[in-house]
mmCIF file of C-alpha atoms in Angstrom:
data_model
loop_
_atom_site.group_PDB
_atom_site.id
_atom_site.type_symbol
_atom_site.label_atom_id
_atom_site.label_comp_id
_atom_site.label_asym_id
_atom_site.label_seq_id
_atom_site.Cartn_x
_atom_site.Cartn_y
_atom_site.Cartn_z
ATOM 1 C CA LYS A 247 0.000 0.000 0.000
ATOM 2 C CA MET A 248 2.809 2.404 0.879
ATOM 3 C CA PHE A 249 4.525 1.635 -2.468
ATOM 4 C CA ASP A 250 1.314 2.402 -4.371
ATOM 5 C CA PHE A 251 0.959 5.665 -2.456
ATOM 6 C CA PHE A 252 4.496 6.811 -3.296
ATOM 7 C CA ILE A 253 4.174 5.895 -6.965
ATOM 8 C CA GLY A 254 0.837 7.718 -7.149
ATOM 9 C CA LEU A 255 2.391 10.748 -5.485
ATOM 10 C CA LEU A 256 5.306 10.713 -7.921
ATOM 11 C CA PHE A 257 2.963 10.634 -10.898
ATOM 12 C CA PHE A 258 0.926 13.522 -9.454
ATOM 13 C CA VAL A 259 3.968 15.693 -8.778
ATOM 14 C CA SER A 260 5.671 14.982 -12.089
ATOM 15 C CA SER A 261 2.568 15.110 -14.300
ATOM 16 C CA PHE A 262 2.796 18.878 -14.529
ATOM 17 C CA SER A 263 6.053 18.589 -16.489
ATOM 18 C CA PHE A 264 5.245 15.504 -18.576
ATOM 19 C CA SER A 265 5.978 15.713 -22.288
ATOM 20 C CA GLU A 266 2.897 16.005 -24.481
ATOM 21 C CA PHE A 267 1.834 12.433 -25.215
ATOM 22 C CA ILE A 268 0.494 11.843 -28.750
ATOM 23 C CA GLU A 269 0.186 8.159 -29.536
ATOM 24 C CA ILE A 270 1.732 6.926 -32.807
ATOM 25 C CA GLU A 271 -0.612 4.535 -34.602
ATOM 26 C CA SER A 272 0.326 4.398 -38.319
ATOM 27 C CA CYS A 273 3.448 3.177 -40.121
ATOM 28 C CA ASP A 274 3.520 6.004 -42.650
ATOM 29 C CA ASN A 275 6.628 8.017 -43.434
ATOM 30 C CA ASP A 276 6.594 11.671 -42.430
ATOM 31 C CA ASP A 277 8.661 14.767 -43.190
ATOM 32 C CA SER A 278 11.488 13.531 -40.954
ATOM 33 C CA PHE A 279 11.508 9.737 -41.021
ATOM 34 C CA SER A 280 11.395 6.759 -43.334
ATOM 35 C CA ILE A 281 9.643 4.002 -41.378
ATOM 36 C CA VAL A 282 10.019 0.208 -41.459
ATOM 37 C CA CYS A 283 7.518 -1.628 -39.235
ATOM 38 C CA GLY A 284 7.248 -5.264 -38.213
ATOM 39 C CA PHE A 285 9.650 -5.376 -35.243
ATOM 40 C CA GLN A 286 9.307 -5.879 -31.493
ATOM 41 C CA ASN A 287 11.178 -3.280 -29.468
ATOM 42 C CA PRO A 288 14.271 -2.998 -31.751
ATOM 43 C CA GLU A 289 16.432 -1.735 -28.889
ATOM 44 C CA ASP A 290 19.923 -2.004 -30.377
ATOM 45 C CA LEU A 291 21.303 -1.958 -33.950
ATOM 46 C CA TYR A 292 24.668 -2.850 -35.457
ATOM 47 C CA LEU A 293 25.971 -2.942 -39.027
ATOM 48 C CA SER A 294 26.959 -6.353 -40.409
ATOM 49 C CA PRO A 295 30.548 -6.912 -41.664
ATOM 50 C CA SER A 296 29.486 -6.189 -45.277
ATOM 51 C CA GLN A 297 27.628 -3.074 -44.065
ATOM 52 C CA ASN A 298 24.690 -4.221 -46.181
ATOM 53 C CA LYS A 299 22.575 -5.411 -43.246
ATOM 54 C CA ILE A 300 21.551 -4.114 -39.834
ATOM 55 C CA ILE A 301 21.688 -6.650 -36.996
ATOM 56 C CA ILE A 302 18.736 -5.969 -34.685
ATOM 57 C CA SER A 303 18.180 -6.843 -31.030
ATOM 58 C CA GLU A 304 14.406 -7.179 -30.511
ATOM 59 C CA PHE A 305 13.946 -6.778 -26.761
ATOM 60 C CA GLY A 306 11.432 -8.853 -24.812
ATOM 61 C CA SER A 307 11.412 -8.255 -21.055
ATOM 62 C CA LEU A 308 13.445 -8.410 -17.882
ATOM 63 C CA ALA A 309 12.863 -11.207 -15.380
ATOM 64 C CA PRO A 310 10.581 -11.906 -13.561
ATOM 65 C CA ASN A 311 8.495 -11.087 -16.672
ATOM 66 C CA THR A 312 8.656 -13.773 -19.342
ATOM 67 C CA LYS A 313 8.182 -12.033 -22.677
ATOM 68 C CA TYR A 314 10.871 -13.254 -25.064
ATOM 69 C CA GLY A 315 12.366 -11.335 -27.990
ATOM 70 C CA LYS A 316 14.711 -12.339 -30.807
ATOM 71 C CA LEU A 317 17.612 -11.407 -33.046
ATOM 72 C CA SER A 318 16.797 -10.333 -36.591
ATOM 73 C CA PHE A 319 18.295 -8.270 -39.400
ATOM 74 C CA TYR A 320 17.244 -5.727 -42.002
ATOM 75 C CA ASP A 321 18.742 -6.023 -45.482
ATOM 76 C CA LEU A 322 19.596 -2.519 -46.692
ATOM 77 C CA VAL A 323 19.897 -3.654 -50.330
ATOM 78 C CA SER A 324 16.659 -5.623 -50.710
ATOM 79 C CA GLU A 325 14.920 -3.498 -48.029
ATOM 80 C CA SER A 326 13.548 -6.614 -46.342
ATOM 81 C CA LYS A 327 13.575 -8.126 -42.856
ATOM 82 C CA GLY A 328 15.250 -11.473 -42.192
ATOM 83 C CA ILE A 329 15.799 -13.955 -39.382
ATOM 84 C CA PRO A 330 19.301 -15.459 -38.960
ATOM 85 C CA ASN A 331 19.902 -19.177 -39.329
ATOM 86 C CA PHE A 332 20.995 -20.474 -35.910
ATOM 87 C CA PHE A 333 23.426 -23.310 -35.197
ATOM 88 C CA TYR A 334 24.614 -24.568 -31.819
ATOM 89 C CA GLU A 335 28.125 -25.834 -31.102
ATOM 90 C CA GLU A 336 30.232 -26.399 -27.977
ATOM 91 C CA ASN A 337 30.998 -23.586 -25.538
ATOM 92 C CA THR A 338 34.490 -22.497 -26.606
ATOM 93 C CA TRP A 339 34.257 -18.705 -26.247
ATOM 94 C CA GLY A 340 32.487 -18.247 -22.913
ATOM 95 C CA ASP A 341 32.740 -19.445 -19.326
ATOM 96 C CA PRO A 342 33.270 -23.230 -19.439
ATOM 97 C CA ASN A 343 30.762 -23.597 -16.574
ATOM 98 C CA CYS A 344 27.954 -21.827 -18.476
ATOM 99 C CA LYS A 345 25.390 -24.036 -20.185
ATOM 100 C CA LEU A 346 22.920 -23.157 -22.937
ATOM 101 C CA LYS A 347 19.594 -22.880 -21.118
ATOM 102 C CA SER A 348 17.247 -22.060 -23.987
ATOM 103 C CA ARG A 349 17.303 -21.257 -27.679
ATOM 104 C CA GLN A 350 14.936 -18.380 -26.907
ATOM 105 C CA LEU A 351 16.283 -14.982 -25.932
ATOM 106 C CA SER A 352 15.309 -11.630 -24.517
ATOM 107 C CA PRO A 353 18.194 -9.673 -26.084
ATOM 108 C CA HIS A 354 19.215 -6.173 -24.983
ATOM 109 C CA GLY A 355 22.540 -4.543 -25.912
ATOM 110 C CA ILE A 356 24.701 -6.146 -28.613
ATOM 111 C CA ASP A 357 28.210 -5.704 -29.968
ATOM 112 C CA LEU A 358 30.033 -7.129 -32.994
ATOM 113 C CA ILE A 359 33.783 -7.333 -33.494
ATOM 114 C CA GLN A 360 36.312 -9.177 -35.623
ATOM 115 C CA ARG A 361 38.348 -11.327 -33.252
ATOM 116 C CA ASP A 362 42.093 -11.804 -33.319
ATOM 117 C CA ASP A 363 41.496 -15.156 -35.052
ATOM 118 C CA GLY A 364 39.616 -13.405 -37.881
ATOM 119 C CA ARG A 365 36.138 -14.644 -36.976
ATOM 120 C CA TYR A 366 33.258 -12.265 -36.228
ATOM 121 C CA MET A 367 31.904 -12.386 -32.670
ATOM 122 C CA LEU A 368 28.449 -11.136 -31.683
ATOM 123 C CA ALA A 369 27.876 -10.635 -27.954
ATOM 124 C CA VAL A 370 24.276 -10.378 -26.730
ATOM 125 C CA VAL A 371 23.125 -9.195 -23.301
ATOM 126 C CA ASN A 372 20.282 -11.622 -22.573
ATOM 127 C CA HIS A 373 17.642 -11.482 -19.808
ATOM 128 C CA LEU A 374 15.688 -14.724 -20.238
ATOM 129 C CA PRO A 375 15.371 -17.412 -19.070
ATOM 130 C CA SER A 376 18.144 -16.049 -16.839
ATOM 131 C CA GLU A 377 20.632 -13.172 -16.958
ATOM 132 C CA SER A 378 23.534 -14.057 -19.263
ATOM 133 C CA ILE A 379 25.767 -12.953 -22.106
ATOM 134 C CA GLU A 380 25.358 -15.159 -25.179
ATOM 135 C CA LEU A 381 28.224 -15.368 -27.685
ATOM 136 C CA PHE A 382 27.749 -16.157 -31.370
ATOM 137 C CA GLU A 383 30.012 -16.430 -34.367
ATOM 138 C CA LEU A 384 28.460 -14.371 -37.162
ATOM 139 C CA VAL A 385 28.851 -15.610 -40.737
ATOM 140 C CA GLU A 386 27.457 -13.380 -43.478
ATOM 141 C CA ASN A 387 26.469 -14.421 -46.970
ATOM 142 C CA ASP A 388 23.141 -13.672 -48.655
ATOM 143 C CA SER A 389 21.659 -14.141 -45.194
ATOM 144 C CA ILE A 390 23.109 -14.206 -41.667
ATOM 145 C CA GLU A 391 24.254 -17.315 -39.805
ATOM 146 C CA LEU A 392 24.701 -17.216 -36.039
ATOM 147 C CA ILE A 393 26.670 -20.082 -34.498
ATOM 148 C CA TRP A 394 26.369 -20.305 -30.703
ATOM 149 C CA ARG A 395 29.888 -20.463 -29.259
ATOM 150 C CA GLY A 396 29.235 -20.062 -25.549
ATOM 151 C CA CYS A 397 27.788 -17.975 -22.737
ATOM 152 C CA ILE A 398 28.591 -16.333 -19.417
ATOM 153 C CA ASP A 399 26.166 -16.256 -16.492
ATOM 154 C CA ALA A 400 25.800 -12.822 -14.901
ATOM 155 C CA PRO A 401 26.821 -12.341 -11.266
ATOM 156 C CA GLU A 402 23.955 -12.975 -8.899
ATOM 157 C CA ASN A 403 21.453 -10.120 -8.515
ATOM 158 C CA LYS A 404 22.810 -8.050 -11.436
ATOM 159 C CA TYR A 405 20.909 -6.668 -14.442
ATOM 160 C CA PHE A 406 23.178 -5.885 -17.395
ATOM 161 C CA ASN A 407 22.413 -3.488 -20.262
ATOM 162 C CA ASP A 408 25.066 -3.152 -22.987
ATOM 163 C CA VAL A 409 28.377 -4.767 -23.915
ATOM 164 C CA ALA A 410 31.645 -3.683 -25.583
ATOM 165 C CA LEU A 411 33.865 -6.456 -26.983
ATOM 166 C CA LYS A 412 37.644 -6.634 -27.218
ATOM 167 C CA THR A 413 39.335 -8.504 -30.052
ATOM 168 C CA ASP A 414 40.613 -11.185 -27.626
ATOM 169 C CA GLY A 415 37.014 -12.114 -26.714
ATOM 170 C CA SER A 416 36.889 -10.354 -23.335
ATOM 171 C CA PHE A 417 34.419 -7.501 -22.806
ATOM 172 C CA TYR A 418 33.166 -4.559 -20.763
ATOM 173 C CA ILE A 419 29.514 -4.487 -19.726
ATOM 174 C CA THR A 420 27.203 -2.029 -17.971
ATOM 175 C CA HIS A 421 25.398 -3.097 -14.800
ATOM 176 C CA MET A 422 22.331 -0.836 -14.696
ATOM 177 C CA TYR A 423 20.853 -1.850 -11.308
ATOM 178 C CA ASP A 424 20.356 -4.830 -8.991
ATOM 179 C CA PHE A 425 17.673 -7.439 -9.526
ATOM 180 C CA ASP A 426 16.233 -6.878 -6.046
ATOM 181 C CA SER A 427 15.908 -3.089 -6.465
ATOM 182 C CA SER A 428 12.296 -2.038 -5.916
ATOM 183 C CA GLN A 429 10.337 -0.029 -8.452
ATOM 184 C CA TRP A 430 10.198 2.715 -5.839
ATOM 185 C CA ALA A 431 14.017 2.742 -5.515
ATOM 186 C CA ILE A 432 14.467 2.958 -9.301
ATOM 187 C CA ALA A 433 11.851 5.715 -9.606
ATOM 188 C CA PHE A 434 13.540 7.625 -6.789
ATOM 189 C CA ALA A 435 16.975 7.190 -8.406
ATOM 190 C CA SER A 436 15.620 8.629 -11.656
ATOM 191 C CA MET A 437 14.852 11.853 -9.772
ATOM 192 C CA ILE A 438 17.865 12.273 -7.478
ATOM 193 C CA LYS A 439 20.401 10.698 -9.901
ATOM 194 C CA ASN A 440 22.107 8.529 -7.280
ATOM 195 C CA SER A 441 24.377 5.655 -8.264
ATOM 196 C CA THR A 442 22.639 2.406 -9.250
ATOM 197 C CA GLY A 443 25.403 0.457 -11.014
ATOM 198 C CA GLU A 444 28.830 0.413 -12.615
ATOM 199 C CA VAL A 445 30.879 -1.147 -15.424
ATOM 200 C CA TYR A 446 32.190 -4.713 -15.175
ATOM 201 C CA PHE A 447 35.035 -6.357 -17.082
ATOM 202 C CA TRP A 448 35.082 -10.065 -17.948
ATOM 203 C CA ASN A 449 37.711 -12.409 -19.287
ATOM 204 C CA VAL A 450 37.798 -16.187 -19.341
ATOM 205 C CA ASN A 451 40.634 -16.533 -16.810
ATOM 206 C CA GLU A 452 39.442 -14.172 -14.073
ATOM 207 C CA GLY A 453 35.696 -13.842 -14.628
ATOM 208 C CA PHE A 454 33.941 -10.586 -13.665
ATOM 209 C CA SER A 455 35.512 -7.605 -11.914
ATOM 210 C CA ILE A 456 34.260 -4.054 -11.346
ATOM 211 C CA VAL A 457 36.042 -1.302 -13.296
ATOM 212 C CA PRO A 458 36.994 1.339 -10.679
ATOM 213 C CA ASN A 459 35.474 4.830 -10.900
ATOM 214 C CA THR A 460 32.627 3.834 -13.271
ATOM 215 C CA SER A 461 29.679 3.874 -10.852
ATOM 216 C CA GLY A 462 26.792 6.129 -11.823
ATOM 217 C CA SER A 463 23.066 6.625 -12.187
ATOM 218 C CA PHE A 464 21.811 3.806 -14.469
ATOM 219 C CA PRO A 465 24.835 2.875 -16.641
ATOM 220 C CA ASN A 466 23.514 2.220 -20.141
ATOM 221 C CA GLY A 467 25.270 2.251 -23.537
ATOM 222 C CA ILE A 468 28.966 1.412 -23.760
ATOM 223 C CA ASP A 469 31.565 1.136 -26.533
ATOM 224 C CA LEU A 470 35.349 0.950 -26.992
ATOM 225 C CA ASP A 471 37.571 2.973 -29.280
ATOM 226 C CA VAL A 472 39.442 1.068 -31.988
ATOM 227 C CA ASN A 473 42.679 1.013 -29.946
ATOM 228 C CA GLU A 474 40.846 -0.415 -26.902
ATOM 229 C CA GLU A 475 42.300 2.401 -24.783
ATOM 230 C CA ASN A 476 39.130 4.339 -23.943
ATOM 231 C CA LEU A 477 35.584 3.424 -23.008
ATOM 232 C CA TYR A 478 32.609 5.609 -23.870
ATOM 233 C CA ILE A 479 29.862 5.168 -21.277
ATOM 234 C CA ASN A 480 26.303 6.497 -21.077
ATOM 235 C CA TYR A 481 24.390 7.043 -17.823
ATOM 236 C CA TRP A 482 20.649 7.222 -18.444
ATOM 237 C CA PHE A 483 19.353 8.925 -15.307
ATOM 238 C CA SER A 484 22.131 11.532 -14.970
ATOM 239 C CA GLY A 485 22.295 12.246 -18.718
ATOM 240 C CA LYS A 486 26.064 11.828 -18.885
ATOM 241 C CA THR A 487 28.289 10.537 -21.626
ATOM 242 C CA VAL A 488 31.878 10.065 -20.443
ATOM 243 C CA LYS A 489 35.136 9.220 -22.157
ATOM 244 C CA PHE A 490 36.866 6.878 -19.709
ATOM 245 C CA ASN A 491 40.619 6.290 -19.955
ATOM 246 C CA LEU A 492 41.343 2.631 -19.184
ATOM 247 C CA LYS A 493 44.987 3.316 -18.297
ATOM 248 C CA SER A 494 44.359 6.067 -15.739
ATOM 249 C CA LEU A 495 40.958 4.599 -14.783
ATOM 250 C CA SER A 496 39.382 8.043 -14.908
ATOM 251 C CA ALA A 497 36.759 9.962 -16.884
ATOM 252 C CA GLU A 498 38.633 12.521 -18.980
ATOM 253 C CA PHE A 499 35.731 14.208 -20.800
ATOM 254 C CA GLU A 500 32.011 14.511 -20.217
ATOM 255 C CA HIS A 501 28.909 15.533 -22.161
ATOM 256 C CA ILE A 502 25.515 16.102 -20.535
ATOM 257 C CA GLY A 503 22.140 16.273 -22.241
ATOM 258 C CA GLY A 504 18.984 14.189 -21.993
ATOM 259 C CA GLY A 505 18.650 10.621 -20.738
ATOM 260 C CA LYS A 506 21.561 8.906 -22.487
ATOM 261 C CA ASP A 507 20.734 5.464 -23.908
ATOM 262 C CA ASN A 508 22.955 3.634 -26.437
ATOM 263 C CA LEU A 509 26.057 4.974 -28.164
ATOM 264 C CA LEU A 510 28.219 3.878 -31.091
ATOM 265 C CA VAL A 511 31.874 4.597 -31.910
ATOM 266 C CA THR A 512 32.253 5.182 -35.665
ATOM 267 C CA ASP A 513 34.812 6.691 -38.040
ATOM 268 C CA SER A 514 32.674 9.841 -38.136
ATOM 269 C CA GLY A 515 32.512 10.245 -34.354
ATOM 270 C CA LEU A 516 30.389 9.133 -31.430
ATOM 271 C CA TRP A 517 26.650 8.815 -32.033
ATOM 272 C CA VAL A 518 24.514 9.022 -28.894
ATOM 273 C CA ALA A 519 20.751 8.600 -28.497
ATOM 274 C CA ALA A 520 19.245 10.656 -25.656
ATOM 275 C CA HIS A 521 15.701 10.788 -24.304
ATOM 276 C CA ASP A 522 14.261 14.240 -23.722
ATOM 277 C CA TYR A 523 11.979 13.108 -20.908
ATOM 278 C CA SER A 524 12.265 11.738 -17.390
ATOM 279 C CA GLY A 525 12.362 8.139 -16.237
ATOM 280 C CA LEU A 526 8.896 8.628 -14.790
ATOM 281 C CA GLU A 527 7.535 9.915 -18.080
ATOM 282 C CA SER A 528 8.707 6.708 -19.763
ATOM 283 C CA LEU A 529 6.140 4.847 -17.647
ATOM 284 C CA GLN A 530 3.481 6.361 -19.916
ATOM 285 C CA CYS A 531 4.650 3.907 -22.601
ATOM 286 C CA ASP A 532 2.933 0.833 -21.217
ATOM 287 C CA TYR A 533 2.006 -2.311 -23.151
ATOM 288 C CA SER A 534 -1.133 -0.711 -24.595
ATOM 289 C CA ILE A 535 1.067 1.652 -26.634
ATOM 290 C CA ILE A 536 2.354 0.280 -29.953
ATOM 291 C CA GLN A 537 5.109 2.866 -30.497
ATOM 292 C CA CYS A 538 6.333 5.100 -27.686
ATOM 293 C CA PRO A 539 6.055 8.711 -29.000
ATOM 294 C CA LEU A 540 8.290 10.520 -26.495
ATOM 295 C CA PRO A 541 10.867 13.073 -27.787
ATOM 296 C CA PHE A 542 14.576 12.411 -28.266
ATOM 297 C CA THR A 543 17.825 13.929 -29.522
ATOM 298 C CA ILE A 544 20.665 12.310 -31.444
ATOM 299 C CA HIS A 545 24.013 13.803 -30.377
ATOM 300 C CA HIS A 546 27.037 13.627 -32.692
ATOM 301 C CA LEU A 547 30.168 14.032 -30.558
ATOM 302 C CA ALA A 548 33.907 14.141 -31.245
ATOM 303 C CA LEU A 549 35.714 10.998 -30.115
ATOM 304 C CA GLU A 550 38.713 12.980 -28.867
ATOM 305 C CA ASN A 551 36.979 15.262 -26.365
ATOM 306 C CA LEU A 552 33.179 14.824 -26.731
ATOM 307 C CA ASP A 553 32.797 18.241 -28.350
ATOM 308 C CA VAL A 554 29.427 18.622 -30.083
ATOM 309 C CA LEU A 555 29.598 18.101 -33.849
ATOM 310 C CA GLY A 556 25.831 18.127 -34.338
ATOM 311 C CA ALA A 557 22.484 17.477 -32.682
ATOM 312 C CA TYR A 558 19.165 16.333 -34.175
ATOM 313 C CA SER A 559 16.031 16.673 -32.031
ATOM 314 C CA PHE A 560 12.621 15.156 -32.795
ATOM 315 C CA SER A 561 9.153 15.152 -31.268
ATOM 316 C CA LYS A 562 5.591 14.491 -32.448
ATOM 317 C CA GLY A 563 6.844 12.458 -35.404
ATOM 318 C CA GLN A 564 6.348 8.884 -36.558
ATOM 319 C CA MET A 565 9.260 7.712 -34.411
ATOM 320 C CA GLY A 566 9.747 8.225 -30.693
ATOM 321 C CA ALA A 567 11.949 7.185 -27.773
ATOM 322 C CA ALA A 568 14.946 6.316 -29.951
ATOM 323 C CA THR A 569 17.555 4.192 -28.177
ATOM 324 C CA VAL A 570 20.321 3.985 -30.761
ATOM 325 C CA ALA A 571 21.668 5.989 -33.718
ATOM 326 C CA LEU A 572 23.439 3.994 -36.423
ATOM 327 C CA PRO A 573 25.021 5.963 -39.298
ATOM 328 C CA TYR A 574 24.899 4.444 -42.769
ATOM 329 C CA LYS A 575 25.963 6.565 -45.748
ATOM 330 C CA ASN A 576 23.831 9.734 -45.538
ATOM 331 C CA LYS A 577 21.286 8.287 -43.110
ATOM 332 C CA ILE A 578 20.967 7.680 -39.390
ATOM 333 C CA TRP A 579 19.027 4.533 -38.459
ATOM 334 C CA LEU A 580 17.086 4.443 -35.203
ATOM 335 C CA GLY A 581 15.696 1.784 -32.888
ATOM 336 C CA SER A 582 13.418 2.036 -29.842
ATOM 337 C CA PHE A 583 13.000 0.312 -26.478
ATOM 338 C CA HIS A 584 9.233 0.280 -26.955
ATOM 339 C CA GLY A 585 7.945 0.151 -30.492
ATOM 340 C CA ASP A 586 7.200 -1.776 -33.657
ATOM 341 C CA ARG A 587 9.604 0.000 -36.037
ATOM 342 C CA ILE A 588 13.030 1.116 -37.039
ATOM 343 C CA ALA A 589 13.365 4.460 -38.800
ATOM 344 C CA SER A 590 15.932 6.552 -40.639
ATOM 345 C CA PHE A 591 16.495 10.233 -41.279
ATOM 346 C CA GLU A 592 18.903 11.957 -43.650
ATOM 347 C CA PHE A 593 21.712 14.183 -42.417
ATOM 348 C CA LYS A 594 24.434 16.253 -43.996
#
């Protein structure tokens, strides 16, 4: 009863500053976006090795909910959606003690890298049937083949969000908050911006360890630079993007603006998706809403010092609540944590 009272009070207090909520119902293009429907919560996107396809993480739910998602792809040449062909081999890339629990997934953040042995490795943060990181070898031809090569069970009581691979098969991963955190505690953290998690590092010999000086308010997107010397980390509640030096173990540069979700390191700079609404406002996007309409900004930042190279803000369009910005030629492709579509807009 007390929990219900506090949540009701929070909604009452914050409702005066809620973004205008206009539900998106059609799949038509508009003046800003080209729309492709037929997806379930396409939370994270990554270009395939040929750069002719977009690998898509279709989010399901966090435990204890049991809504599964899947991995899919969008062919940029044929402009069609596809499902990878899956194969399952022995666990040779993950923790030897981790066993495949299900061929179903609830995928969240993903990363793709060419390993030192030349093979392409796709890491998937997975929430169901239990919290894990699933590792696949990606083989691209006319379609996509994903060969399961292992997994790693998450530390007890930890919810992960996004992953950044190294070429040796180890990785960095964001812990957003603990499994036993109450909805009240998360709602409160979204307002006061207190620390809820940090970044972990994993390798096969030592397992998980916390990266010092990375704690923050809802760690979210993460990526490595090409030299594997710096991490770029987003914090959703505090709206921070930081450039974190892995040698000095310190944040050297910082950018603030909006609720920072996923980010991508590219040759053209750092592309960051940010939500222009509060964590409480996101609760408006419940399961009755097909596509969350809330406003967002795509920040284009310099890799060296996070200086602003550009910013693209959207509201009241056919795409809302973007979680990721993926550049491809003269377009930026977008996904969403709650929606039925990916979208693109043109930029100069």
